[in-house]
mmCIF file of C-alpha atoms in Angstrom:
data_model
loop_
_atom_site.group_PDB
_atom_site.id
_atom_site.type_symbol
_atom_site.label_atom_id
_atom_site.label_comp_id
_atom_site.label_asym_id
_atom_site.label_seq_id
_atom_site.Cartn_x
_atom_site.Cartn_y
_atom_site.Cartn_z
ATOM 1 C CA MET A 1 98.553 93.554 125.837
ATOM 2 C CA PRO A 2 96.235 94.343 128.827
ATOM 3 C CA LEU A 3 96.925 98.050 128.279
ATOM 4 C CA VAL A 4 96.090 97.750 124.572
ATOM 5 C CA LYS A 5 92.887 95.846 125.370
ATOM 6 C CA SER A 6 91.913 98.485 127.896
ATOM 7 C CA LEU A 7 92.458 101.245 125.337
ATOM 8 C CA LEU A 8 90.543 99.443 122.616
ATOM 9 C CA ILE A 9 87.618 98.182 124.676
ATOM 10 C CA ASN A 10 87.025 100.515 127.577
ATOM 11 C CA LYS A 11 88.309 103.956 126.681
ATOM 12 C CA GLU A 12 88.021 104.275 122.899
ATOM 13 C CA PRO A 13 84.852 106.194 121.916
ATOM 14 C CA LEU A 14 85.240 105.208 118.267
ATOM 15 C CA PHE A 15 85.432 101.662 116.903
ATOM 16 C CA PHE A 16 89.163 101.003 116.590
ATOM 17 C CA GLY A 17 88.769 99.802 113.029
ATOM 18 C CA TRP A 18 88.389 103.413 111.965
ATOM 19 C CA TRP A 19 91.743 104.275 113.560
ATOM 20 C CA ILE A 20 93.238 101.484 111.443
ATOM 21 C CA VAL A 21 91.642 103.113 108.388
ATOM 22 C CA LEU A 22 93.323 106.391 109.401
ATOM 23 C CA GLY A 23 96.762 104.774 109.728
ATOM 24 C CA SER A 24 96.258 103.012 106.404
ATOM 25 C CA TYR A 25 95.241 106.309 104.830
ATOM 26 C CA VAL A 26 98.498 107.987 105.906
ATOM 27 C CA ILE A 27 100.594 105.166 104.439
ATOM 28 C CA GLN A 28 98.586 105.274 101.215
ATOM 29 C CA VAL A 29 99.196 109.041 100.978
ATOM 30 C CA LEU A 30 102.950 108.418 101.196
ATOM 31 C CA ASN A 31 102.821 105.712 98.526
ATOM 32 C CA GLY A 32 100.686 107.852 96.235
ATOM 33 C CA ALA A 33 102.613 111.099 96.660
ATOM 34 C CA LEU A 34 106.149 109.738 96.582
ATOM 35 C CA LEU A 35 106.035 106.589 94.419
ATOM 36 C CA PHE A 36 102.840 105.437 92.748
ATOM 37 C CA HIS A 37 101.923 108.716 91.041
ATOM 38 C CA ALA A 38 105.261 110.515 91.362
ATOM 39 C CA PHE A 39 107.306 108.102 89.269
ATOM 40 C CA SER A 40 106.049 109.571 85.989
ATOM 41 C CA ALA A 41 107.419 112.987 86.980
ATOM 42 C CA TYR A 42 110.954 111.581 87.384
ATOM 43 C CA ILE A 43 111.178 110.174 83.835
ATOM 44 C CA LEU A 44 112.109 113.328 81.914
ATOM 45 C CA PRO A 45 114.673 114.655 84.472
ATOM 46 C CA LEU A 46 116.385 111.255 84.591
ATOM 47 C CA GLN A 47 116.488 111.021 80.799
ATOM 48 C CA ALA A 48 117.859 114.550 80.579
ATOM 49 C CA GLU A 49 120.727 113.762 82.966
ATOM 50 C CA PHE A 50 121.630 110.208 81.929
ATOM 51 C CA GLY A 51 120.261 109.823 78.379
ATOM 52 C CA TRP A 52 118.565 106.498 79.125
ATOM 53 C CA SER A 53 115.877 105.190 76.757
ATOM 54 C CA ARG A 54 112.212 105.478 77.630
ATOM 55 C CA ALA A 55 111.928 101.682 77.847
ATOM 56 C CA ALA A 56 114.899 101.502 80.247
ATOM 57 C CA VAL A 57 113.464 104.128 82.576
ATOM 58 C CA SER A 58 109.890 102.827 82.516
ATOM 59 C CA GLY A 59 111.205 99.295 83.011
ATOM 60 C CA VAL A 60 112.074 100.106 86.619
ATOM 61 C CA PHE A 61 108.388 100.689 87.371
ATOM 62 C CA SER A 62 107.738 97.213 86.004
ATOM 63 C CA LEU A 63 110.439 95.938 88.358
ATOM 64 C CA VAL A 64 108.643 97.558 91.308
ATOM 65 C CA ARG A 65 105.343 95.890 90.449
ATOM 66 C CA ALA A 66 106.930 92.532 89.566
ATOM 67 C CA GLU A 67 108.817 92.363 92.852
ATOM 68 C CA SER A 68 105.638 93.175 94.764
ATOM 69 C CA GLY A 69 103.757 90.484 92.866
ATOM 70 C CA LEU A 70 106.389 87.794 93.391
ATOM 71 C CA LEU A 71 106.516 88.556 97.105
ATOM 72 C CA GLY A 72 102.737 88.275 97.345
ATOM 73 C CA PRO A 73 102.212 84.611 98.315
ATOM 74 C CA LEU A 74 104.950 84.575 100.970
ATOM 75 C CA GLN A 75 103.934 87.977 102.284
ATOM 76 C CA GLY A 76 100.271 86.969 102.443
ATOM 77 C CA TRP A 77 101.078 83.772 104.344
ATOM 78 C CA ALA A 78 103.208 85.709 106.856
ATOM 79 C CA ILE A 79 100.454 88.298 107.423
ATOM 80 C CA ASP A 80 97.794 85.642 108.006
ATOM 81 C CA ARG A 81 100.091 83.832 110.423
ATOM 82 C CA TYR A 82 101.870 86.636 112.302
ATOM 83 C CA GLY A 83 99.880 89.819 111.666
ATOM 84 C CA PRO A 84 100.735 92.993 109.747
ATOM 85 C CA ARG A 85 102.373 95.447 112.161
ATOM 86 C CA ALA A 86 105.982 94.208 112.410
ATOM 87 C CA MET A 87 106.118 93.560 108.673
ATOM 88 C CA MET A 88 104.832 97.035 107.891
ATOM 89 C CA ARG A 89 107.404 98.685 110.180
ATOM 90 C CA ALA A 90 110.220 96.873 108.382
ATOM 91 C CA GLY A 91 108.681 97.811 105.046
ATOM 92 C CA ILE A 92 108.543 101.522 105.870
ATOM 93 C CA VAL A 93 112.227 101.518 106.865
ATOM 94 C CA LEU A 94 113.222 99.792 103.595
ATOM 95 C CA PHE A 95 110.948 102.098 101.579
ATOM 96 C CA ALA A 96 112.695 105.137 103.056
ATOM 97 C CA ALA A 97 116.172 103.629 102.661
ATOM 98 C CA GLY A 98 115.477 102.982 98.980
ATOM 99 C CA TYR A 99 114.745 106.652 98.346
ATOM 100 C CA LEU A 100 117.808 107.784 100.277
ATOM 101 C CA TYR A 101 119.940 105.487 98.120
ATOM 102 C CA PHE A 102 118.114 106.592 94.946
ATOM 103 C CA SER A 103 119.167 110.196 95.655
ATOM 104 C CA ARG A 104 122.822 109.127 95.290
ATOM 105 C CA ILE A 105 122.763 106.800 92.243
ATOM 106 C CA ASP A 106 124.891 107.500 89.154
ATOM 107 C CA SER A 107 124.193 104.503 86.879
ATOM 108 C CA LEU A 108 121.286 102.550 85.427
ATOM 109 C CA TRP A 109 122.154 99.555 87.600
ATOM 110 C CA GLY A 110 122.113 101.760 90.677
ATOM 111 C CA PHE A 111 118.731 103.091 89.583
ATOM 112 C CA TYR A 112 117.337 99.568 89.358
ATOM 113 C CA ALA A 113 118.921 98.546 92.679
ATOM 114 C CA ALA A 114 117.396 101.550 94.452
ATOM 115 C CA PHE A 115 113.947 100.787 93.114
ATOM 116 C CA ALA A 116 114.300 97.117 93.990
ATOM 117 C CA LEU A 117 114.730 98.260 97.602
ATOM 118 C CA ILE A 118 111.841 100.728 97.258
ATOM 119 C CA ALA A 119 109.665 97.967 95.807
ATOM 120 C CA LEU A 120 110.452 95.612 98.673
ATOM 121 C CA GLY A 121 109.671 98.267 101.265
ATOM 122 C CA SER A 122 106.499 99.590 99.645
ATOM 123 C CA SER A 123 105.205 96.031 99.265
ATOM 124 C CA LEU A 124 105.906 94.928 102.848
ATOM 125 C CA GLY A 125 104.468 98.162 104.196
ATOM 126 C CA GLY A 126 101.797 98.671 101.574
ATOM 127 C CA PHE A 127 98.550 97.497 100.143
ATOM 128 C CA ILE A 128 98.279 93.759 100.924
ATOM 129 C CA PRO A 129 98.777 94.176 104.698
ATOM 130 C CA ILE A 130 96.521 97.253 104.659
ATOM 131 C CA ALA A 131 93.701 95.538 102.744
ATOM 132 C CA THR A 132 94.012 92.427 104.910
ATOM 133 C CA THR A 133 93.799 94.382 108.144
ATOM 134 C CA ILE A 134 90.777 96.400 107.030
ATOM 135 C CA THR A 135 89.089 93.258 105.709
ATOM 136 C CA ASN A 136 89.552 91.622 109.108
ATOM 137 C CA TRP A 137 88.055 94.586 110.978
ATOM 138 C CA PHE A 138 85.057 95.230 108.724
ATOM 139 C CA SER A 139 82.342 93.094 107.142
ATOM 140 C CA ARG A 140 79.130 95.000 106.364
ATOM 141 C CA ARG A 141 81.051 98.260 105.862
ATOM 142 C CA ARG A 142 84.065 96.661 104.205
ATOM 143 C CA ALA A 143 83.817 98.433 100.836
ATOM 144 C CA ALA A 144 83.323 101.799 102.528
ATOM 145 C CA ALA A 145 86.332 101.276 104.827
ATOM 146 C CA LEU A 146 88.530 100.135 101.949
ATOM 147 C CA GLY A 147 87.358 103.073 99.852
ATOM 148 C CA LEU A 148 88.231 105.585 102.570
ATOM 149 C CA SER A 149 91.655 104.028 103.035
ATOM 150 C CA MET A 150 92.351 103.989 99.315
ATOM 151 C CA THR A 151 91.515 107.675 98.938
ATOM 152 C CA GLY A 152 94.889 108.215 100.578
ATOM 153 C CA MET A 153 96.521 107.058 97.352
ATOM 154 C CA GLY A 154 94.540 109.644 95.397
ATOM 155 C CA VAL A 155 95.121 112.416 97.928
ATOM 156 C CA GLY A 156 98.819 111.615 97.811
ATOM 157 C CA GLY A 157 98.639 112.009 94.067
ATOM 158 C CA LEU A 158 97.209 115.497 94.532
ATOM 159 C CA LEU A 159 100.655 116.409 95.855
ATOM 160 C CA ILE A 160 102.200 115.697 92.427
ATOM 161 C CA PRO A 161 102.359 119.439 91.558
ATOM 162 C CA LEU A 162 104.445 119.869 94.716
ATOM 163 C CA VAL A 163 106.729 117.008 93.631
ATOM 164 C CA VAL A 164 107.050 118.561 90.140
ATOM 165 C CA TRP A 165 107.798 121.950 91.725
ATOM 166 C CA SER A 166 110.501 120.350 93.868
ATOM 167 C CA LEU A 167 111.965 118.551 90.873
ATOM 168 C CA THR A 168 112.037 121.842 88.941
ATOM 169 C CA HIS A 169 113.526 123.998 91.718
ATOM 170 C CA TYR A 170 115.673 121.560 93.716
ATOM 171 C CA GLY A 171 116.366 118.674 91.333
ATOM 172 C CA TRP A 172 115.448 115.014 91.486
ATOM 173 C CA ARG A 173 118.225 114.084 93.953
ATOM 174 C CA ASP A 174 117.106 116.416 96.739
ATOM 175 C CA THR A 175 113.470 115.523 96.072
ATOM 176 C CA ALA A 176 114.252 111.823 96.458
ATOM 177 C CA PHE A 177 116.299 112.397 99.620
ATOM 178 C CA PHE A 178 113.586 114.358 101.435
ATOM 179 C CA SER A 179 110.985 111.862 100.226
ATOM 180 C CA GLY A 180 112.879 109.193 102.151
ATOM 181 C CA LEU A 181 112.885 111.312 105.297
ATOM 182 C CA ALA A 182 109.151 111.998 104.997
ATOM 183 C CA ILE A 183 108.428 108.274 104.704
ATOM 184 C CA LEU A 184 110.253 107.599 107.980
ATOM 185 C CA VAL A 185 108.767 110.504 109.928
ATOM 186 C CA LEU A 186 105.142 109.900 108.891
ATOM 187 C CA GLY A 187 105.076 106.210 108.040
ATOM 188 C CA LEU A 188 106.465 104.642 111.203
ATOM 189 C CA PRO A 189 103.881 106.195 113.572
ATOM 190 C CA ALA A 190 101.072 105.135 111.201
ATOM 191 C CA THR A 191 102.135 101.483 111.367
ATOM 192 C CA GLN A 192 101.607 101.538 115.137
ATOM 193 C CA LEU A 193 97.849 101.674 114.555
ATOM 194 C CA MET A 194 97.799 98.337 112.735
ATOM 195 C CA ARG A 195 96.161 95.401 114.552
ATOM 196 C CA HIS A 196 95.590 91.970 113.038
ATOM 197 C CA ARG A 197 92.096 90.816 114.041
ATOM 198 C CA PRO A 198 89.433 92.432 116.267
ATOM 199 C CA GLU A 199 88.852 89.093 118.027
ATOM 200 C CA ASP A 200 92.358 89.362 119.502
ATOM 201 C CA TYR A 201 91.098 92.329 121.529
ATOM 202 C CA GLY A 202 87.669 91.018 122.436
ATOM 203 C CA LEU A 203 85.996 92.930 119.602
ATOM 204 C CA ARG A 204 83.939 92.024 116.546
ATOM 205 C CA PRO A 205 84.117 93.327 112.957
ATOM 206 C CA ASP A 206 82.210 96.581 112.386
ATOM 207 C CA GLY A 207 82.167 97.133 116.153
ATOM 208 C CA ASP A 208 79.320 94.651 116.645
ATOM 209 C CA ALA A 209 78.487 93.573 120.171
ATOM 210 C CA VAL A 210 80.364 90.503 121.401
ATOM 211 C CA ASN A 211 78.240 87.391 121.907
ATOM 212 C CA PRO A 212 80.105 84.492 123.554
ATOM 213 C CA ASP A 213 78.018 81.996 121.596
ATOM 214 C CA THR A 214 78.882 83.477 118.187
ATOM 215 C CA ALA A 215 82.204 85.253 118.722
ATOM 216 C CA THR A 216 84.101 82.769 116.576
ATOM 217 C CA ASP A 217 81.634 82.778 113.678
ATOM 218 C CA GLU A 218 82.359 84.727 110.537
ATOM 219 C CA PRO A 219 80.305 87.955 110.273
ATOM 220 C CA GLY A 220 77.243 87.532 108.109
ATOM 221 C CA ASP A 221 78.062 83.825 107.736
ATOM 222 C CA GLU A 222 81.011 84.613 105.450
ATOM 223 C CA PRO A 223 82.834 81.752 103.693
ATOM 224 C CA ARG A 224 86.139 80.447 105.048
ATOM 225 C CA PHE A 225 88.218 79.451 102.026
ATOM 226 C CA THR A 226 91.812 78.373 102.433
ATOM 227 C CA ALA A 227 94.224 79.556 99.743
ATOM 228 C CA ARG A 228 94.302 76.044 98.271
ATOM 229 C CA GLN A 229 90.510 75.940 98.057
ATOM 230 C CA ALA A 230 90.300 79.427 96.523
ATOM 231 C CA LEU A 231 92.846 78.572 93.827
ATOM 232 C CA ARG A 232 90.652 75.666 92.758
ATOM 233 C CA THR A 233 87.707 77.932 91.955
ATOM 234 C CA PRO A 234 87.155 79.576 88.531
ATOM 235 C CA ALA A 235 86.186 82.775 90.363
ATOM 236 C CA PHE A 236 89.732 83.261 91.701
ATOM 237 C CA TRP A 237 91.278 83.082 88.225
ATOM 238 C CA LEU A 238 88.583 85.162 86.549
ATOM 239 C CA LEU A 239 88.757 87.947 89.148
ATOM 240 C CA SER A 240 92.559 87.999 89.005
ATOM 241 C CA THR A 241 92.601 88.041 85.195
ATOM 242 C CA SER A 242 90.150 90.927 84.998
ATOM 243 C CA HIS A 243 92.120 92.818 87.649
ATOM 244 C CA SER A 244 95.306 92.325 85.655
ATOM 245 C CA SER A 245 93.697 93.521 82.408
ATOM 246 C CA ALA A 246 92.570 96.743 84.094
ATOM 247 C CA LEU A 247 96.079 97.317 85.422
ATOM 248 C CA PHE A 248 97.490 97.221 81.900
ATOM 249 C CA VAL A 249 95.778 100.601 81.557
ATOM 250 C CA VAL A 250 96.385 101.901 85.094
ATOM 251 C CA GLY A 251 100.084 101.038 85.150
ATOM 252 C CA THR A 252 100.735 102.454 81.681
ATOM 253 C CA VAL A 253 98.983 105.722 82.486
ATOM 254 C CA LEU A 254 100.864 106.078 85.777
ATOM 255 C CA VAL A 255 104.235 105.841 84.063
ATOM 256 C CA HIS A 256 103.635 107.526 80.720
ATOM 257 C CA GLN A 257 100.868 110.099 81.189
ATOM 258 C CA ILE A 258 103.106 113.112 81.824
ATOM 259 C CA PRO A 259 105.588 112.352 79.003
ATOM 260 C CA HIS A 260 102.648 111.748 76.612
ATOM 261 C CA MET A 261 100.954 115.036 77.493
ATOM 262 C CA VAL A 262 104.201 117.015 77.263
ATOM 263 C CA GLU A 263 105.659 115.476 74.109
ATOM 264 C CA HIS A 264 102.582 114.545 72.049
ATOM 265 C CA VAL A 265 99.658 116.654 73.282
ATOM 266 C CA GLY A 266 101.789 119.773 73.663
ATOM 267 C CA LEU A 267 101.126 120.626 77.314
ATOM 268 C CA SER A 268 103.738 122.106 79.617
ATOM 269 C CA GLN A 269 105.131 120.025 82.462
ATOM 270 C CA GLU A 270 103.056 122.086 84.911
ATOM 271 C CA ALA A 271 99.849 121.719 82.857
ATOM 272 C CA ALA A 272 100.414 117.974 82.600
ATOM 273 C CA ALA A 273 100.863 117.764 86.363
ATOM 274 C CA ALA A 274 97.640 119.744 86.814
ATOM 275 C CA ASN A 275 95.808 117.201 84.632
ATOM 276 C CA VAL A 276 97.167 114.411 86.837
ATOM 277 C CA THR A 277 95.707 116.319 89.790
ATOM 278 C CA LEU A 278 92.333 116.455 88.031
ATOM 279 C CA LEU A 279 92.487 112.716 87.358
ATOM 280 C CA LEU A 280 93.189 112.032 91.010
ATOM 281 C CA ILE A 281 90.244 114.157 92.147
ATOM 282 C CA PHE A 282 88.036 111.847 90.108
ATOM 283 C CA VAL A 283 89.863 108.796 91.514
ATOM 284 C CA ILE A 284 89.079 109.966 95.046
ATOM 285 C CA GLY A 285 85.456 110.606 94.106
ATOM 286 C CA GLY A 286 85.266 107.140 92.583
ATOM 287 C CA GLN A 287 86.743 105.526 95.681
ATOM 288 C CA LEU A 288 84.243 107.224 97.963
ATOM 289 C CA CYS A 289 81.356 106.486 95.618
ATOM 290 C CA GLY A 290 82.521 102.917 95.042
ATOM 291 C CA GLY A 291 82.766 102.256 98.754
ATOM 292 C CA TRP A 292 79.203 103.444 99.326
ATOM 293 C CA VAL A 293 77.660 101.812 96.252
ATOM 294 C CA GLY A 294 79.625 98.588 96.622
ATOM 295 C CA ASP A 295 78.015 97.824 99.981
ATOM 296 C CA ARG A 296 74.570 98.106 98.352
ATOM 297 C CA ILE A 297 74.753 96.988 94.677
ATOM 298 C CA ASP A 298 76.287 93.991 92.890
ATOM 299 C CA LYS A 299 80.002 94.832 92.820
ATOM 300 C CA ARG A 300 80.696 92.668 89.796
ATOM 301 C CA LEU A 301 78.295 94.487 87.465
ATOM 302 C CA ILE A 302 79.621 97.889 88.511
ATOM 303 C CA MET A 303 83.174 96.764 87.722
ATOM 304 C CA VAL A 304 82.179 95.538 84.254
ATOM 305 C CA LEU A 305 81.069 99.080 83.424
ATOM 306 C CA CYS A 306 84.340 100.434 84.824
ATOM 307 C CA MET A 307 86.402 98.169 82.542
ATOM 308 C CA TRP A 308 84.711 99.679 79.479
ATOM 309 C CA MET A 309 85.260 103.159 80.883
ATOM 310 C CA HIS A 310 88.996 102.398 81.173
ATOM 311 C CA ALA A 311 89.067 101.292 77.523
ATOM 312 C CA ALA A 312 87.133 104.309 76.206
ATOM 313 C CA ALA A 313 89.279 106.733 78.201
ATOM 314 C CA LEU A 314 92.567 105.312 76.916
ATOM 315 C CA ILE A 315 91.357 105.456 73.303
ATOM 316 C CA LEU A 316 90.540 109.137 73.816
ATOM 317 C CA PHE A 317 93.933 109.729 75.444
ATOM 318 C CA ALA A 318 95.700 108.089 72.509
ATOM 319 C CA HIS A 319 94.144 110.634 70.107
ATOM 320 C CA ALA A 320 94.124 113.646 72.438
ATOM 321 C CA ASP A 321 95.322 116.912 70.925
ATOM 322 C CA SER A 322 94.095 119.475 73.449
ATOM 323 C CA ARG A 323 93.875 120.121 77.149
ATOM 324 C CA PHE A 324 90.105 119.536 76.984
ATOM 325 C CA ASP A 325 90.673 115.998 75.649
ATOM 326 C CA THR A 326 93.048 115.182 78.470
ATOM 327 C CA ALA A 327 90.558 116.563 81.005
ATOM 328 C CA VAL A 328 87.784 114.295 79.692
ATOM 329 C CA PHE A 329 90.211 111.370 79.822
ATOM 330 C CA ALA A 330 91.028 112.227 83.443
ATOM 331 C CA ALA A 331 87.342 112.305 84.409
ATOM 332 C CA VAL A 332 86.423 108.975 82.804
ATOM 333 C CA HIS A 333 89.565 107.018 83.666
ATOM 334 C CA GLY A 334 89.802 108.439 87.188
ATOM 335 C CA THR A 335 86.198 107.593 88.056
ATOM 336 C CA ALA A 336 86.535 104.052 86.702
ATOM 337 C CA TRP A 337 89.825 103.505 88.508
ATOM 338 C CA GLY A 338 88.524 104.721 91.851
ATOM 339 C CA ILE A 339 85.359 102.615 91.788
ATOM 340 C CA ARG A 340 86.883 99.434 90.359
ATOM 341 C CA GLY A 341 90.020 99.557 92.516
ATOM 342 C CA THR A 342 87.923 99.685 95.665
ATOM 343 C CA LEU A 343 85.450 96.989 94.677
ATOM 344 C CA ILE A 344 87.904 94.390 93.341
ATOM 345 C CA ASN A 345 89.497 94.068 96.792
ATOM 346 C CA ALA A 346 86.161 94.035 98.591
ATOM 347 C CA ILE A 347 84.673 91.378 96.309
ATOM 348 C CA ARG A 348 87.654 89.086 96.902
ATOM 349 C CA ALA A 349 86.818 89.126 100.615
ATOM 350 C CA ASP A 350 83.102 88.627 99.855
ATOM 351 C CA TYR A 351 83.889 85.562 97.731
ATOM 352 C CA PHE A 352 86.545 83.893 99.891
ATOM 353 C CA GLY A 353 86.161 85.315 103.419
ATOM 354 C CA ARG A 354 88.636 86.711 105.959
ATOM 355 C CA ALA A 355 90.375 83.558 107.149
ATOM 356 C CA SER A 356 93.085 83.424 104.449
ATOM 357 C CA TYR A 357 92.490 86.758 102.725
ATOM 358 C CA ALA A 358 96.142 87.852 102.732
ATOM 359 C CA THR A 359 97.418 84.554 101.337
ATOM 360 C CA ILE A 360 94.721 84.475 98.659
ATOM 361 C CA SER A 361 95.495 88.102 97.736
ATOM 362 C CA GLY A 362 99.189 87.234 97.612
ATOM 363 C CA PHE A 363 98.606 84.492 95.059
ATOM 364 C CA ALA A 364 96.322 86.813 93.098
ATOM 365 C CA SER A 365 99.175 89.340 92.951
ATOM 366 C CA LEU A 366 101.182 86.884 90.812
ATOM 367 C CA ILE A 367 98.533 87.288 88.105
ATOM 368 C CA ILE A 368 97.731 90.929 88.750
ATOM 369 C CA MET A 369 101.368 91.981 88.377
ATOM 370 C CA VAL A 370 101.356 90.907 84.713
ATOM 371 C CA GLY A 371 99.240 93.919 83.797
ATOM 372 C CA MET A 372 101.065 96.381 86.020
ATOM 373 C CA THR A 373 104.523 95.301 84.824
ATOM 374 C CA THR A 374 103.918 94.496 81.160
ATOM 375 C CA GLY A 375 101.771 97.517 80.292
ATOM 376 C CA PRO A 376 104.326 100.274 81.060
ATOM 377 C CA LEU A 377 107.205 98.288 79.546
ATOM 378 C CA PHE A 378 105.194 97.510 76.409
ATOM 379 C CA ALA A 379 104.174 101.157 75.989
ATOM 380 C CA GLY A 380 107.747 102.352 76.503
ATOM 381 C CA PHE A 381 109.049 99.857 73.931
ATOM 382 C CA LEU A 382 106.479 100.860 71.298
ATOM 383 C CA HIS A 383 107.202 104.538 71.987
ATOM 384 C CA ASP A 384 110.888 103.984 71.299
ATOM 385 C CA LEU A 385 109.948 102.055 68.145
ATOM 386 C CA THR A 386 107.254 104.337 66.698
ATOM 387 C CA GLY A 387 107.944 107.689 68.353
ATOM 388 C CA ASN A 388 104.529 107.910 70.059
ATOM 389 C CA TYR A 389 102.159 106.073 72.390
ATOM 390 C CA ARG A 390 99.097 105.800 70.139
ATOM 391 C CA GLN A 391 99.483 102.196 69.029
ATOM 392 C CA ALA A 392 100.317 100.975 72.533
ATOM 393 C CA PHE A 393 97.353 102.789 74.085
ATOM 394 C CA MET A 394 94.913 101.329 71.549
ATOM 395 C CA ILE A 395 96.112 97.761 72.163
ATOM 396 C CA LEU A 396 95.942 98.132 75.929
ATOM 397 C CA ALA A 397 92.430 99.612 75.707
ATOM 398 C CA GLY A 398 91.355 96.451 73.905
ATOM 399 C CA LEU A 399 92.788 94.278 76.670
ATOM 400 C CA SER A 400 90.799 96.218 79.255
ATOM 401 C CA ALA A 401 87.578 95.674 77.313
ATOM 402 C CA LEU A 402 88.304 91.935 77.084
ATOM 403 C CA GLY A 403 88.807 91.844 80.848
ATOM 404 C CA SER A 404 85.146 92.709 81.341
ATOM 405 C CA VAL A 405 84.247 89.277 79.951
ATOM 406 C CA ALA A 406 86.184 87.569 82.749
ATOM 407 C CA LEU A 407 84.320 89.687 85.292
ATOM 408 C CA MET A 408 80.935 88.747 83.868
ATOM 409 C CA LEU A 409 81.858 85.075 84.248
ATOM 410 C CA ALA A 410 83.234 85.442 87.801
ATOM 411 C CA ARG A 411 80.294 84.127 89.827
ATOM 412 C CA LYS A 412 80.532 83.763 93.592
ATOM 413 C CA PRO A 413 81.777 80.239 94.411
ATOM 414 C CA ALA A 414 79.904 77.821 96.641
ATOM 415 C CA LYS A 415 81.200 77.689 100.214
ATOM 416 C CA PRO A 416 83.762 74.942 100.827
ATOM 417 C CA GLN A 417 82.669 71.885 102.763
#
């Protein structure tokens, strides 16, 4: 510990919070490149080999998100109590092990078991500990720091053409196996940069000067809600509901965008992957823009606009019949996703403070997971029933628009006594 303090305080020319952002970025790249965005590319090869239904294959993505959501409260409590680093190391190992096992499966049950392990690992080593750590280390520049970290997910998605190329030339088994190795080699060193709170090292959020008289105060007089107090506020439920309604769209697009563009728009697998790349460029732009704007303008109003952009984009995607239509969809949906995804996590810290952020986020994940799990499964079921995604996309677009109402009502709660 004295050596770590010496490194952080005396010898580090850059505020250590930015090194945490870098480590978080690397882990987000791995999640984006190998799981979050890559899953859609595995659907057609798996169906071709095993003959599983679209609902059965897409259901495993719902399993991943449901497991992450159910773990949320316990995981959040453990992070707030013990810190993120040890948990993230264990998560990276499980994440990698899941992919190594996935490369050897030969049944639907094995497929689900592999992704249960992947889900556990990606959750323990993924977004809740990352967002909590960055929230603890930043206050005034919180949205910007979160936005920079989250661009890793989009940049990872830019590697989807490489994943598709590997699937085409080497098959899904070898691609999964080497994905597991990459997670170990790159992910474990990144977790070493994680530190729980700047106060543990004699520092202050944002790199502010330490004042012995105020070192224990929250930056900017932030609130200090406990999880119990946060759950009693309407704002917690309204923010979580709106977040979930947006993820109906995000989750469905993640799983079904490539099959929809190949089977119903008429694009090749490579052209569909290129459109995913375009979408992710706009996601990254939205994350960077959202981080900058969110520290200056009312986050809630910006997110209301993004919810309507999600809805309009999915309606267009449902009726797309050309590459131009899918490109416009990518621009609108990607921008909305990048901005809203950054700001929803920052506003939760603004409303409830740093003290119990991980636990509060963990309970929110129980609500958020409804959108991420139900959307892809619902779309896969309707596709099997009707032969296309149009009806499912239109219904989910309506849910996103309704979610904007919850956001408009989600006023900042009064500080607890």
